[in-house]
């Protein structure tokens, strides 16, 4: 097969997304090795990456490393993308003594809560959280550990120097999802929207999103947007982005106000259908690789009896709901194209897109607990990273060897029946 245009969609799932760290680093390393080989058979190019929550952090790190930057000559390379992913997860991990102690304390409290011990609920809008963060900082916790803004600024120190003209030529797109609390909009922060606003995108969308009331909006890509995608409302106050425009029910009238964002789990986990919004058929990806964190299925022997277990399964199902709907939409279009072709509207300009799943081994996915989604220990991250690397290495080998006969969605999202 010739070089495939691939879009990668990274699901969120707390620190379980360290699995995605391993998957992406293996994909990037494999691409580097394959690119050095002669010919185009069995190769791929990464044209877009999307993510939600922790998946959005992975998407940002990968994209930032892959796109040219006027202030950092190392950007625009596979090696830089790998280095940024490593930086992200190494800095996000609890490493100083106070961070390790804090992470262990949080884990213990969550375990006790899961066992039925009553604990008062926390309010991210109360002053106690700020006092606690200040105390942790005074005792030696790093700013990268304590907050998204500092972590993202350290991850992308030259974000303002991204060479957007070169990004447009390189066809490297990034999207992250979040929900705007007041409107209920499904919103994405999209590098293509940035290119449109800069006049660098050759084929911008034909409709004006402010001309009608819609519950899906696109915003220019920003670090604030990535932070919005990871804002869990039980832990963090809503991410505020000022001077944001919204359509109204009156024709040609918009309002400008502060926008308040929560985690993308409540909208798209991760954005997928938007990956197909490209100007021409040739620009659309040939394949979408979904890195799935929330298991679609759980063990038949699972005893989901505690309230925390029930909430965890609700989280799995909510995180997969929009994803499965968007993937099923793509499969429907694929069936129509296979039956009717693409010569007539509404299929004109569309193409068959293969959807494939990269997921944890069954034993790993079914063995993880909801409390480990908050575990920031370096050992926990390393185990999931190694799992991701091993899974991706075998997956890529099979993808190359089997070609069009390689497994695809929805079958590859399932696990074989237990023996």
mmCIF file of N, CA and C in Angstrom, residues 12 16 126 152 158 165 186 206 242 256 353-354 370 399:
data_model
loop_
_atom_site.group_PDB
_atom_site.id
_atom_site.type_symbol
_atom_site.label_atom_id
_atom_site.label_comp_id
_atom_site.label_asym_id
_atom_site.label_seq_id
_atom_site.Cartn_x
_atom_site.Cartn_y
_atom_site.Cartn_z
ATOM 1 N N UNK A 12 -9.442 10.702 26.352
ATOM 2 C CA UNK A 12 -9.056 11.049 27.712
ATOM 3 C C UNK A 12 -9.436 9.946 28.678
ATOM 4 N N UNK A 16 -4.543 7.285 33.167
ATOM 5 C CA UNK A 16 -4.470 6.083 32.335
ATOM 6 C C UNK A 16 -3.998 6.435 30.925
ATOM 7 N N UNK A 126 -14.183 26.937 46.437
ATOM 8 C CA UNK A 126 -13.916 27.407 47.795
ATOM 9 C C UNK A 126 -12.460 27.832 47.914
ATOM 10 N N UNK A 152 1.638 23.618 30.801
ATOM 11 C CA UNK A 152 1.534 23.846 29.362
ATOM 12 C C UNK A 152 2.546 24.881 28.889
ATOM 13 N N UNK A 158 7.835 28.093 23.435
ATOM 14 C CA UNK A 158 7.875 29.014 22.302
ATOM 15 C C UNK A 158 6.599 28.914 21.475
ATOM 16 N N UNK A 165 2.644 29.770 8.876
ATOM 17 C CA UNK A 165 2.712 29.593 7.421
ATOM 18 C C UNK A 165 3.290 28.225 7.075
ATOM 19 N N UNK A 186 -20.729 21.940 22.178
ATOM 20 C CA UNK A 186 -19.558 21.117 21.923
ATOM 21 C C UNK A 186 -18.572 22.005 21.178
ATOM 22 N N UNK A 206 -17.423 26.800 4.260
ATOM 23 C CA UNK A 206 -18.284 27.654 3.445
ATOM 24 C C UNK A 206 -19.395 28.313 4.256
ATOM 25 N N UNK A 242 -11.868 34.842 27.896
ATOM 26 C CA UNK A 242 -12.620 36.077 27.714
ATOM 27 C C UNK A 242 -12.849 36.442 26.260
ATOM 28 N N UNK A 256 -20.749 38.779 22.834
ATOM 29 C CA UNK A 256 -19.375 38.537 23.272
ATOM 30 C C UNK A 256 -19.356 38.520 24.793
ATOM 31 N N UNK A 353 -13.081 6.232 4.706
ATOM 32 C CA UNK A 353 -12.028 6.400 5.710
ATOM 33 C C UNK A 353 -12.045 5.200 6.644
ATOM 34 N N UNK A 354 -10.941 4.498 6.712
ATOM 35 C CA UNK A 354 -10.837 3.361 7.632
ATOM 36 C C UNK A 354 -10.645 3.872 9.055
ATOM 37 N N UNK A 370 -10.703 2.715 39.096
ATOM 38 C CA UNK A 370 -10.972 4.136 38.853
ATOM 39 C C UNK A 370 -10.063 5.024 39.690
ATOM 40 N N UNK A 399 -0.425 -3.968 11.118
ATOM 41 C CA UNK A 399 -1.026 -3.027 10.163
ATOM 42 C C UNK A 399 -0.269 -3.037 8.840
#
